[in-house]
Amino acid sequence: MGEVRAKLRVTAGDRAALGRNRPSSTPGAPGDRDATEAAIPPLDEELSELQTRLWAEGRRSLLVVLQALDAGGKDGTIRHAFQGLNPQGTRVTAFKAPTPEELAHDFLWRVHQATPAAGEVGIFNRSHYEDVLVVRVHQLVPTKVWRARYGLIKGFEEALHEGGTTIVKLFLHISKEEQRRRFEERLTRPDKRWKFNRGDLEERAHWDDYQEAYAEALARTSTEAAAWYVVPADHKWYRNWAVTSILVETLRELDPRYPEVEGIDAMEIP
Ligand code: AMP
Ligand code: MG
């Protein structure tokens, strides 16, 4: 396993995973902010090359699940950490509160439709995990129903894995203080105001409930087939480096190959 993954990976059953690295820590970083930022462009380049090979090979896929509390940096991660990805072959799906049609189906229905096809990289901005997080915190379904979902999620992810999809799940871990700073920025900066949402303040009041819901979800669903990583995310420069590193390490291990083309040596262009 790659170095960064080994440092941030959640061990199955570990309910204390959120406490292992502080949100402001920088495990494995090549140095201070400047040194870490300088390490990103070569990683972007390698990510791009690896993704091109995945696409050309056209047999396997990569699914990246992004979860975080509000202002945790999901959008910024998609903008910066996935810079090396080619839009062709990349599909980003954001999961909002379910529509009436989605609610009329089982909770995995909308998710399954958005999974990456062979050759693709799929990115989930929120995911089926909301169904054991926000749904649990606000008791949108009975306890018995969301409790059963840990097992259903594991089975679902295992089916994707068996079908050739590698799954990487990232929890962007910010501190409550950092969330306050980011909310304040949203209130005061004209270019950030559009992100401010009154509902986010209500959610902040449930901070401890969310920490508990995350701790349990990560412990119960970090598996061999689909591991969780807790990415300390108070420092955006560290978060971007760490996320890019995790993707590069994962794709290096997959080692996608350009396909052989039969008889190509004998071909002539008329
Ligand atoms: P945002 O990511 O800021 O656009 O917000 C999306 C909102 O949709 C968040 O408040 C989520 O908690 C909510 N959401 C996403 N999935 C679900 C779900 N399965 N059930 C209820 N709310 C959800
Ligand atoms: Mg939001």
PDB file of C-alpha atoms and ligand atoms in Angstrom:
ATOM      1  CA  MET A   1       0.000   0.000   0.000  1.00  0.00           C
ATOM      2  CA  GLY A   2       1.190   3.530  -0.706  1.00  0.00           C
ATOM      3  CA  GLU A   3       2.575   5.638   2.064  1.00  0.00           C
ATOM      4  CA  VAL A   4      -0.147   8.247   2.345  1.00  0.00           C
ATOM      5  CA  ARG A   5      -2.884   5.652   2.210  1.00  0.00           C
ATOM      6  CA  ALA A   6      -1.237   3.666   4.997  1.00  0.00           C
ATOM      7  CA  LYS A   7      -1.132   6.781   7.192  1.00  0.00           C
ATOM      8  CA  LEU A   8      -4.758   7.825   6.679  1.00  0.00           C
ATOM      9  CA  ARG A   9      -6.601   4.550   6.237  1.00  0.00           C
ATOM     10  CA  VAL A  10      -9.372   3.592   8.679  1.00  0.00           C
ATOM     11  CA  THR A  11      -8.962   0.132  10.188  1.00  0.00           C
ATOM     12  CA  ALA A  12     -12.174  -1.898  10.081  1.00  0.00           C
ATOM     13  CA  GLY A  13     -14.035  -1.537  13.355  1.00  0.00           C
ATOM     14  CA  ASP A  14     -11.959   1.404  14.614  1.00  0.00           C
ATOM     15  CA  ARG A  15     -14.434   3.816  16.137  1.00  0.00           C
ATOM     16  CA  ALA A  16     -11.711   6.204  17.214  1.00  0.00           C
ATOM     17  CA  ALA A  17     -10.472   6.863  13.672  1.00  0.00           C
ATOM     18  CA  LEU A  18     -11.495  10.542  13.739  1.00  0.00           C
ATOM     19  CA  GLY A  19      -9.284  11.108  16.754  1.00  0.00           C
ATOM     20  CA  ARG A  20      -6.114   9.604  15.244  1.00  0.00           C
ATOM     21  CA  ASN A  21      -4.960  12.643  13.275  1.00  0.00           C
ATOM     22  CA  ARG A  22      -5.960  16.170  14.212  1.00  0.00           C
ATOM     23  CA  PRO A  23      -7.752  18.141  11.444  1.00  0.00           C
ATOM     24  CA  SER A  24      -4.856  20.622  11.421  1.00  0.00           C
ATOM     25  CA  SER A  25      -2.158  17.927  11.183  1.00  0.00           C
ATOM     26  CA  THR A  26      -0.246  17.074   8.003  1.00  0.00           C
ATOM     27  CA  PRO A  27       0.739  13.376   8.143  1.00  0.00           C
ATOM     28  CA  GLY A  28       3.342  12.415   5.565  1.00  0.00           C
ATOM     29  CA  ALA A  29       3.507  15.862   3.937  1.00  0.00           C
ATOM     30  CA  PRO A  30       6.785  16.498   2.103  1.00  0.00           C
ATOM     31  CA  GLY A  31       7.348  19.655   4.170  1.00  0.00           C
ATOM     32  CA  ASP A  32       5.755  23.017   4.934  1.00  0.00           C
ATOM     33  CA  ARG A  33       3.101  24.663   2.790  1.00  0.00           C
ATOM     34  CA  ASP A  34       5.499  25.689   0.008  1.00  0.00           C
ATOM     35  CA  ALA A  35       7.216  22.314  -0.204  1.00  0.00           C
ATOM     36  CA  THR A  36       3.880  20.490  -0.182  1.00  0.00           C
ATOM     37  CA  GLU A  37       2.361  22.698  -2.876  1.00  0.00           C
ATOM     38  CA  ALA A  38       5.467  22.217  -4.989  1.00  0.00           C
ATOM     39  CA  ALA A  39       4.969  18.451  -4.806  1.00  0.00           C
ATOM     40  CA  ILE A  40       1.487  18.613  -6.362  1.00  0.00           C
ATOM     41  CA  PRO A  41       2.112  19.377 -10.086  1.00  0.00           C
ATOM     42  CA  PRO A  42       4.172  16.206 -10.717  1.00  0.00           C
ATOM     43  CA  LEU A  43       1.426  14.206  -8.992  1.00  0.00           C
ATOM     44  CA  ASP A  44      -1.211  15.841 -11.207  1.00  0.00           C
ATOM     45  CA  GLU A  45       0.812  14.829 -14.220  1.00  0.00           C
ATOM     46  CA  GLU A  46       1.122  11.255 -13.076  1.00  0.00           C
ATOM     47  CA  LEU A  47      -2.589  11.131 -12.255  1.00  0.00           C
ATOM     48  CA  SER A  48      -3.375  12.304 -15.762  1.00  0.00           C
ATOM     49  CA  GLU A  49      -1.143   9.644 -17.330  1.00  0.00           C
ATOM     50  CA  LEU A  50      -2.600   6.878 -15.149  1.00  0.00           C
ATOM     51  CA  GLN A  51      -6.162   7.947 -15.916  1.00  0.00           C
ATOM     52  CA  THR A  52      -5.461   7.962 -19.641  1.00  0.00           C
ATOM     53  CA  ARG A  53      -4.285   4.384 -19.317  1.00  0.00           C
ATOM     54  CA  LEU A  54      -7.379   3.420 -17.315  1.00  0.00           C
ATOM     55  CA  TRP A  55      -9.583   4.927 -20.024  1.00  0.00           C
ATOM     56  CA  ALA A  56      -7.608   3.278 -22.852  1.00  0.00           C
ATOM     57  CA  GLU A  57      -7.675  -0.079 -21.111  1.00  0.00           C
ATOM     58  CA  GLY A  58     -11.441   0.287 -20.753  1.00  0.00           C
ATOM     59  CA  ARG A  59     -12.000  -2.622 -18.396  1.00  0.00           C
ATOM     60  CA  ARG A  60     -11.891  -1.276 -14.860  1.00  0.00           C
ATOM     61  CA  SER A  61     -13.097   1.851 -13.094  1.00  0.00           C
ATOM     62  CA  LEU A  62     -12.408   4.008 -10.064  1.00  0.00           C
ATOM     63  CA  LEU A  63     -15.032   5.426  -7.725  1.00  0.00           C
ATOM     64  CA  VAL A  64     -14.098   8.222  -5.325  1.00  0.00           C
ATOM     65  CA  VAL A  65     -16.600   8.944  -2.555  1.00  0.00           C
ATOM     66  CA  LEU A  66     -16.247  12.371  -0.942  1.00  0.00           C
ATOM     67  CA  GLN A  67     -17.887  13.096   2.387  1.00  0.00           C
ATOM     68  CA  ALA A  68     -17.464  16.007   4.791  1.00  0.00           C
ATOM     69  CA  LEU A  69     -19.402  18.311   7.043  1.00  0.00           C
ATOM     70  CA  ASP A  70     -20.556  21.618   5.573  1.00  0.00           C
ATOM     71  CA  ALA A  71     -17.614  23.769   4.464  1.00  0.00           C
ATOM     72  CA  GLY A  72     -15.424  20.690   4.748  1.00  0.00           C
ATOM     73  CA  GLY A  73     -13.972  21.310   1.292  1.00  0.00           C
ATOM     74  CA  LYS A  74     -15.682  18.862  -1.049  1.00  0.00           C
ATOM     75  CA  ASP A  75     -16.117  21.401  -3.841  1.00  0.00           C
ATOM     76  CA  GLY A  76     -12.582  22.727  -3.444  1.00  0.00           C
ATOM     77  CA  THR A  77     -11.217  19.198  -3.540  1.00  0.00           C
ATOM     78  CA  ILE A  78     -13.038  18.518  -6.788  1.00  0.00           C
ATOM     79  CA  ARG A  79     -11.668  21.760  -8.236  1.00  0.00           C
ATOM     80  CA  HIS A  80      -8.068  21.394  -7.099  1.00  0.00           C
ATOM     81  CA  ALA A  81      -7.166  17.848  -6.117  1.00  0.00           C
ATOM     82  CA  PHE A  82      -8.700  16.323  -9.240  1.00  0.00           C
ATOM     83  CA  GLN A  83      -7.049  18.830 -11.574  1.00  0.00           C
ATOM     84  CA  GLY A  84      -5.048  16.060 -13.175  1.00  0.00           C
ATOM     85  CA  LEU A  85      -8.198  14.260 -14.314  1.00  0.00           C
ATOM     86  CA  ASN A  86      -9.390  14.596 -17.884  1.00  0.00           C
ATOM     87  CA  PRO A  87     -13.078  15.634 -18.114  1.00  0.00           C
ATOM     88  CA  GLN A  88     -13.465  12.945 -20.762  1.00  0.00           C
ATOM     89  CA  GLY A  89     -13.764   9.800 -18.681  1.00  0.00           C
ATOM     90  CA  THR A  90     -14.585  11.601 -15.424  1.00  0.00           C
ATOM     91  CA  ARG A  91     -18.082  11.867 -14.043  1.00  0.00           C
ATOM     92  CA  VAL A  92     -18.948  13.962 -10.983  1.00  0.00           C
ATOM     93  CA  THR A  93     -22.294  13.375  -9.297  1.00  0.00           C
ATOM     94  CA  ALA A  94     -23.613  15.521  -6.436  1.00  0.00           C
ATOM     95  CA  PHE A  95     -26.210  13.947  -4.186  1.00  0.00           C
ATOM     96  CA  LYS A  96     -28.755  16.343  -2.708  1.00  0.00           C
ATOM     97  CA  ALA A  97     -31.828  15.644  -0.599  1.00  0.00           C
ATOM     98  CA  PRO A  98     -33.682  12.918  -2.528  1.00  0.00           C
ATOM     99  CA  THR A  99     -36.434  13.863  -4.984  1.00  0.00           C
ATOM    100  CA  PRO A 100     -39.889  12.289  -4.594  1.00  0.00           C
ATOM    101  CA  GLU A 101     -38.989   9.827  -7.330  1.00  0.00           C
ATOM    102  CA  GLU A 102     -35.753   8.879  -5.590  1.00  0.00           C
ATOM    103  CA  LEU A 103     -37.557   8.524  -2.268  1.00  0.00           C
ATOM    104  CA  ALA A 104     -40.001   6.141  -3.918  1.00  0.00           C
ATOM    105  CA  HIS A 105     -37.093   3.716  -4.504  1.00  0.00           C
ATOM    106  CA  ASP A 106     -34.587   2.024  -2.233  1.00  0.00           C
ATOM    107  CA  PHE A 107     -31.764   4.328  -1.088  1.00  0.00           C
ATOM    108  CA  LEU A 108     -29.164   2.771  -3.404  1.00  0.00           C
ATOM    109  CA  TRP A 109     -31.207   3.199  -6.573  1.00  0.00           C
ATOM    110  CA  ARG A 110     -29.987   6.691  -7.487  1.00  0.00           C
ATOM    111  CA  VAL A 111     -26.460   5.825  -6.437  1.00  0.00           C
ATOM    112  CA  HIS A 112     -26.149   2.705  -8.544  1.00  0.00           C
ATOM    113  CA  GLN A 113     -27.111   4.632 -11.672  1.00  0.00           C
ATOM    114  CA  ALA A 114     -24.251   7.064 -11.113  1.00  0.00           C
ATOM    115  CA  THR A 115     -21.467   4.502 -10.656  1.00  0.00           C
ATOM    116  CA  PRO A 116     -18.591   4.738 -13.160  1.00  0.00           C
ATOM    117  CA  ALA A 117     -18.639   2.592 -16.294  1.00  0.00           C
ATOM    118  CA  ALA A 118     -15.576   0.621 -17.405  1.00  0.00           C
ATOM    119  CA  GLY A 119     -12.676   3.020 -18.023  1.00  0.00           C
ATOM    120  CA  GLU A 120     -14.249   5.872 -16.083  1.00  0.00           C
ATOM    121  CA  VAL A 121     -13.441   7.702 -12.883  1.00  0.00           C
ATOM    122  CA  GLY A 122     -16.590   8.521 -10.908  1.00  0.00           C
ATOM    123  CA  ILE A 123     -16.611  11.133  -8.176  1.00  0.00           C
ATOM    124  CA  PHE A 124     -19.428  11.298  -5.650  1.00  0.00           C
ATOM    125  CA  ASN A 125     -19.941  14.680  -3.970  1.00  0.00           C
ATOM    126  CA  ARG A 126     -21.873  13.212  -1.017  1.00  0.00           C
ATOM    127  CA  SER A 127     -23.177   9.726  -1.507  1.00  0.00           C
ATOM    128  CA  HIS A 128     -25.175   6.795  -0.139  1.00  0.00           C
ATOM    129  CA  TYR A 129     -23.458   7.561   3.183  1.00  0.00           C
ATOM    130  CA  GLU A 130     -25.872  10.454   3.691  1.00  0.00           C
ATOM    131  CA  ASP A 131     -28.417   7.709   4.339  1.00  0.00           C
ATOM    132  CA  VAL A 132     -26.607   6.785   7.563  1.00  0.00           C
ATOM    133  CA  LEU A 133     -25.499  10.363   8.397  1.00  0.00           C
ATOM    134  CA  VAL A 134     -28.017  13.192   7.862  1.00  0.00           C
ATOM    135  CA  VAL A 135     -30.781  10.596   7.887  1.00  0.00           C
ATOM    136  CA  ARG A 136     -29.606   9.304  11.259  1.00  0.00           C
ATOM    137  CA  VAL A 137     -28.982  12.708  12.835  1.00  0.00           C
ATOM    138  CA  HIS A 138     -32.445  13.943  11.852  1.00  0.00           C
ATOM    139  CA  GLN A 139     -34.184  10.593  12.301  1.00  0.00           C
ATOM    140  CA  LEU A 140     -35.644  10.730   8.812  1.00  0.00           C
ATOM    141  CA  VAL A 141     -36.287   6.986   9.027  1.00  0.00           C
ATOM    142  CA  PRO A 142     -36.621   4.653  12.039  1.00  0.00           C
ATOM    143  CA  THR A 143     -33.368   3.537  13.700  1.00  0.00           C
ATOM    144  CA  LYS A 144     -33.913  -0.027  12.585  1.00  0.00           C
ATOM    145  CA  VAL A 145     -33.970   1.118   8.956  1.00  0.00           C
ATOM    146  CA  TRP A 146     -30.731   3.142   8.922  1.00  0.00           C
ATOM    147  CA  ARG A 147     -28.957   0.548  11.082  1.00  0.00           C
ATOM    148  CA  ALA A 148     -29.609  -2.122   8.462  1.00  0.00           C
ATOM    149  CA  ARG A 149     -27.951   0.085   5.861  1.00  0.00           C
ATOM    150  CA  TYR A 150     -24.360  -0.516   7.003  1.00  0.00           C
ATOM    151  CA  GLY A 151     -24.658  -4.112   5.840  1.00  0.00           C
ATOM    152  CA  LEU A 152     -26.517  -3.151   2.673  1.00  0.00           C
ATOM    153  CA  ILE A 153     -23.818  -0.607   1.809  1.00  0.00           C
ATOM    154  CA  LYS A 154     -21.064  -3.158   2.337  1.00  0.00           C
ATOM    155  CA  GLY A 155     -22.813  -5.654   0.071  1.00  0.00           C
ATOM    156  CA  PHE A 156     -23.378  -2.995  -2.590  1.00  0.00           C
ATOM    157  CA  GLU A 157     -19.753  -1.866  -2.552  1.00  0.00           C
ATOM    158  CA  GLU A 158     -18.566  -5.453  -2.680  1.00  0.00           C
ATOM    159  CA  ALA A 159     -20.687  -6.025  -5.779  1.00  0.00           C
ATOM    160  CA  LEU A 160     -19.117  -2.965  -7.433  1.00  0.00           C
ATOM    161  CA  HIS A 161     -15.666  -4.197  -6.447  1.00  0.00           C
ATOM    162  CA  GLU A 162     -16.326  -7.649  -7.921  1.00  0.00           C
ATOM    163  CA  GLY A 163     -17.446  -5.899 -11.097  1.00  0.00           C
ATOM    164  CA  GLY A 164     -14.069  -4.193 -11.536  1.00  0.00           C
ATOM    165  CA  THR A 165     -14.580  -0.932  -9.645  1.00  0.00           C
ATOM    166  CA  THR A 166     -11.964   0.202  -7.163  1.00  0.00           C
ATOM    167  CA  ILE A 167     -13.547   2.282  -4.421  1.00  0.00           C
ATOM    168  CA  VAL A 168     -11.768   5.003  -2.457  1.00  0.00           C
ATOM    169  CA  LYS A 169     -13.726   6.757   0.268  1.00  0.00           C
ATOM    170  CA  LEU A 170     -12.498  10.069   1.642  1.00  0.00           C
ATOM    171  CA  PHE A 171     -13.707  11.866   4.731  1.00  0.00           C
ATOM    172  CA  LEU A 172     -12.433  15.450   4.744  1.00  0.00           C
ATOM    173  CA  HIS A 173     -11.937  16.090   8.432  1.00  0.00           C
ATOM    174  CA  ILE A 174     -12.182  19.723   9.577  1.00  0.00           C
ATOM    175  CA  SER A 175     -12.320  21.125  13.091  1.00  0.00           C
ATOM    176  CA  LYS A 176     -15.303  23.002  14.460  1.00  0.00           C
ATOM    177  CA  GLU A 177     -13.131  26.165  14.628  1.00  0.00           C
ATOM    178  CA  GLU A 178     -12.182  25.849  10.981  1.00  0.00           C
ATOM    179  CA  GLN A 179     -15.841  25.428  10.018  1.00  0.00           C
ATOM    180  CA  ARG A 180     -16.580  28.682  11.861  1.00  0.00           C
ATOM    181  CA  ARG A 181     -13.796  30.464   9.947  1.00  0.00           C
ATOM    182  CA  ARG A 182     -15.139  29.194   6.624  1.00  0.00           C
ATOM    183  CA  PHE A 183     -18.736  30.141   7.440  1.00  0.00           C
ATOM    184  CA  GLU A 184     -17.544  33.612   8.415  1.00  0.00           C
ATOM    185  CA  GLU A 185     -15.770  33.899   5.110  1.00  0.00           C
ATOM    186  CA  ARG A 186     -18.965  32.938   3.332  1.00  0.00           C
ATOM    187  CA  LEU A 187     -20.795  35.700   5.183  1.00  0.00           C
ATOM    188  CA  THR A 188     -18.267  38.416   4.474  1.00  0.00           C
ATOM    189  CA  ARG A 189     -16.810  37.669   1.044  1.00  0.00           C
ATOM    190  CA  PRO A 190     -19.040  38.561  -1.930  1.00  0.00           C
ATOM    191  CA  ASP A 191     -17.484  35.759  -3.999  1.00  0.00           C
ATOM    192  CA  LYS A 192     -18.333  33.193  -1.292  1.00  0.00           C
ATOM    193  CA  ARG A 193     -21.769  34.342  -0.185  1.00  0.00           C
ATOM    194  CA  TRP A 194     -23.558  32.160  -2.693  1.00  0.00           C
ATOM    195  CA  LYS A 195     -22.332  29.157  -0.747  1.00  0.00           C
ATOM    196  CA  PHE A 196     -23.897  30.286   2.479  1.00  0.00           C
ATOM    197  CA  ASN A 197     -26.936  28.363   3.501  1.00  0.00           C
ATOM    198  CA  ARG A 198     -29.025  29.091   6.604  1.00  0.00           C
ATOM    199  CA  GLY A 199     -29.569  25.387   7.044  1.00  0.00           C
ATOM    200  CA  ASP A 200     -25.817  24.951   7.527  1.00  0.00           C
ATOM    201  CA  LEU A 201     -26.014  26.775  10.872  1.00  0.00           C
ATOM    202  CA  GLU A 202     -28.676  24.375  12.066  1.00  0.00           C
ATOM    203  CA  GLU A 203     -26.488  21.495  11.008  1.00  0.00           C
ATOM    204  CA  ARG A 204     -23.577  23.000  12.946  1.00  0.00           C
ATOM    205  CA  ALA A 205     -25.678  22.757  16.086  1.00  0.00           C
ATOM    206  CA  HIS A 206     -25.640  18.988  15.535  1.00  0.00           C
ATOM    207  CA  TRP A 207     -21.836  18.856  15.283  1.00  0.00           C
ATOM    208  CA  ASP A 208     -21.394  16.148  17.944  1.00  0.00           C
ATOM    209  CA  ASP A 209     -24.157  13.983  16.496  1.00  0.00           C
ATOM    210  CA  TYR A 210     -22.444  14.120  13.109  1.00  0.00           C
ATOM    211  CA  GLN A 211     -19.055  13.203  14.605  1.00  0.00           C
ATOM    212  CA  GLU A 212     -20.680  10.186  16.220  1.00  0.00           C
ATOM    213  CA  ALA A 213     -22.529   9.204  13.043  1.00  0.00           C
ATOM    214  CA  TYR A 214     -19.310   9.484  11.015  1.00  0.00           C
ATOM    215  CA  ALA A 215     -17.271   7.560  13.578  1.00  0.00           C
ATOM    216  CA  GLU A 216     -19.683   4.653  13.415  1.00  0.00           C
ATOM    217  CA  ALA A 217     -20.171   4.716   9.638  1.00  0.00           C
ATOM    218  CA  LEU A 218     -16.422   4.741   8.966  1.00  0.00           C
ATOM    219  CA  ALA A 219     -15.713   1.980  11.474  1.00  0.00           C
ATOM    220  CA  ARG A 220     -18.462  -0.244  10.104  1.00  0.00           C
ATOM    221  CA  THR A 221     -17.860   0.220   6.394  1.00  0.00           C
ATOM    222  CA  SER A 222     -14.090   0.520   5.972  1.00  0.00           C
ATOM    223  CA  THR A 223     -13.362  -2.797   4.283  1.00  0.00           C
ATOM    224  CA  GLU A 224     -10.713  -4.451   2.169  1.00  0.00           C
ATOM    225  CA  ALA A 225     -12.813  -3.808  -0.935  1.00  0.00           C
ATOM    226  CA  ALA A 226     -13.681  -0.215  -0.070  1.00  0.00           C
ATOM    227  CA  ALA A 227     -11.489   1.519   2.507  1.00  0.00           C
ATOM    228  CA  TRP A 228     -12.141   4.853   4.179  1.00  0.00           C
ATOM    229  CA  TYR A 229      -9.419   7.464   4.577  1.00  0.00           C
ATOM    230  CA  VAL A 230      -9.683  10.316   7.069  1.00  0.00           C
ATOM    231  CA  VAL A 231      -7.969  13.289   5.440  1.00  0.00           C
ATOM    232  CA  PRO A 232      -7.026  16.111   7.842  1.00  0.00           C
ATOM    233  CA  ALA A 233      -8.540  19.058   5.984  1.00  0.00           C
ATOM    234  CA  ASP A 234      -8.091  22.279   7.960  1.00  0.00           C
ATOM    235  CA  HIS A 235      -5.162  23.101   5.642  1.00  0.00           C
ATOM    236  CA  LYS A 236      -6.368  23.106   2.063  1.00  0.00           C
ATOM    237  CA  TRP A 237      -2.830  22.701   0.741  1.00  0.00           C
ATOM    238  CA  TYR A 238      -2.376  19.494   2.747  1.00  0.00           C
ATOM    239  CA  ARG A 239      -5.817  18.194   1.795  1.00  0.00           C
ATOM    240  CA  ASN A 240      -5.154  18.720  -1.913  1.00  0.00           C
ATOM    241  CA  TRP A 241      -1.775  17.026  -1.735  1.00  0.00           C
ATOM    242  CA  ALA A 242      -3.087  14.111   0.347  1.00  0.00           C
ATOM    243  CA  VAL A 243      -6.125  13.460  -1.857  1.00  0.00           C
ATOM    244  CA  THR A 244      -4.081  13.600  -5.048  1.00  0.00           C
ATOM    245  CA  SER A 245      -1.512  11.282  -3.470  1.00  0.00           C
ATOM    246  CA  ILE A 246      -4.170   8.752  -2.465  1.00  0.00           C
ATOM    247  CA  LEU A 247      -5.550   8.678  -6.015  1.00  0.00           C
ATOM    248  CA  VAL A 248      -2.109   8.321  -7.557  1.00  0.00           C
ATOM    249  CA  GLU A 249      -1.161   5.523  -5.160  1.00  0.00           C
ATOM    250  CA  THR A 250      -4.418   3.717  -5.904  1.00  0.00           C
ATOM    251  CA  LEU A 251      -4.052   3.949  -9.684  1.00  0.00           C
ATOM    252  CA  ARG A 252      -0.365   2.997  -9.554  1.00  0.00           C
ATOM    253  CA  GLU A 253      -1.391  -0.182  -7.817  1.00  0.00           C
ATOM    254  CA  LEU A 254      -4.078  -0.876 -10.427  1.00  0.00           C
ATOM    255  CA  ASP A 255      -1.428  -0.326 -13.076  1.00  0.00           C
ATOM    256  CA  PRO A 256      -3.791   0.044 -16.065  1.00  0.00           C
ATOM    257  CA  ARG A 257      -2.247  -0.886 -19.442  1.00  0.00           C
ATOM    258  CA  TYR A 258      -2.749   0.364 -22.966  1.00  0.00           C
ATOM    259  CA  PRO A 259      -4.411  -2.533 -24.789  1.00  0.00           C
ATOM    260  CA  GLU A 260      -2.544  -4.552 -27.410  1.00  0.00           C
ATOM    261  CA  VAL A 261      -4.006  -4.126 -30.882  1.00  0.00           C
ATOM    262  CA  GLU A 262      -3.845  -7.301 -32.991  1.00  0.00           C
ATOM    263  CA  GLY A 263      -2.131  -7.113 -36.354  1.00  0.00           C
ATOM    264  CA  ILE A 264      -1.310  -3.432 -36.118  1.00  0.00           C
ATOM    265  CA  ASP A 265       2.293  -3.869 -37.275  1.00  0.00           C
ATOM    266  CA  ALA A 266       1.141  -5.148 -40.661  1.00  0.00           C
ATOM    267  CA  MET A 267      -1.289  -2.264 -41.289  1.00  0.00           C
ATOM    268  CA  GLU A 268      -0.754   0.316 -43.997  1.00  0.00           C
ATOM    269  CA  ILE A 269      -2.535   3.618 -44.390  1.00  0.00           C
ATOM    270  CA  PRO A 270      -3.952   3.717 -47.939  1.00  0.00           C
TER     271      PRO A 270
HETATM  272  P1  AMP B   1     -24.840  20.612  -0.622  1.00  0.00           P
HETATM  273  O1  AMP B   1     -23.858  19.480  -0.673  1.00  0.00           O
HETATM  274  O2  AMP B   1     -24.339  21.790   0.169  1.00  0.00           O
HETATM  275  O3  AMP B   1     -25.347  20.995  -1.970  1.00  0.00           O
HETATM  276  O4  AMP B   1     -26.107  20.116   0.223  1.00  0.00           O
HETATM  277  C1  AMP B   1     -26.818  18.975  -0.141  1.00  0.00           C
HETATM  278  C2  AMP B   1     -27.782  18.645   0.965  1.00  0.00           C
HETATM  279  O5  AMP B   1     -28.473  17.448   0.617  1.00  0.00           O
HETATM  280  C3  AMP B   1     -27.100  18.401   2.290  1.00  0.00           C
HETATM  281  O6  AMP B   1     -27.737  19.122   3.305  1.00  0.00           O
HETATM  282  C4  AMP B   1     -27.309  16.900   2.506  1.00  0.00           C
HETATM  283  O7  AMP B   1     -27.376  16.537   3.851  1.00  0.00           O
HETATM  284  C5  AMP B   1     -28.588  16.643   1.749  1.00  0.00           C
HETATM  285  N1  AMP B   1     -28.729  15.218   1.384  1.00  0.00           N
HETATM  286  C6  AMP B   1     -27.955  14.501   0.565  1.00  0.00           C
HETATM  287  N2  AMP B   1     -28.342  13.214   0.520  1.00  0.00           N
HETATM  288  C7  AMP B   1     -29.416  13.120   1.349  1.00  0.00           C
HETATM  289  C8  AMP B   1     -30.257  12.044   1.746  1.00  0.00           C
HETATM  290  N3  AMP B   1     -30.082  10.806   1.283  1.00  0.00           N
HETATM  291  N4  AMP B   1     -31.260  12.316   2.606  1.00  0.00           N
HETATM  292  C9  AMP B   1     -31.438  13.573   3.094  1.00  0.00           C
HETATM  293  N5  AMP B   1     -30.668  14.617   2.755  1.00  0.00           N
HETATM  294  C10 AMP B   1     -29.661  14.409   1.907  1.00  0.00           C
HETATM  295 MG    MG B   2     -23.693  23.166   1.476  1.00  0.00          MG
END
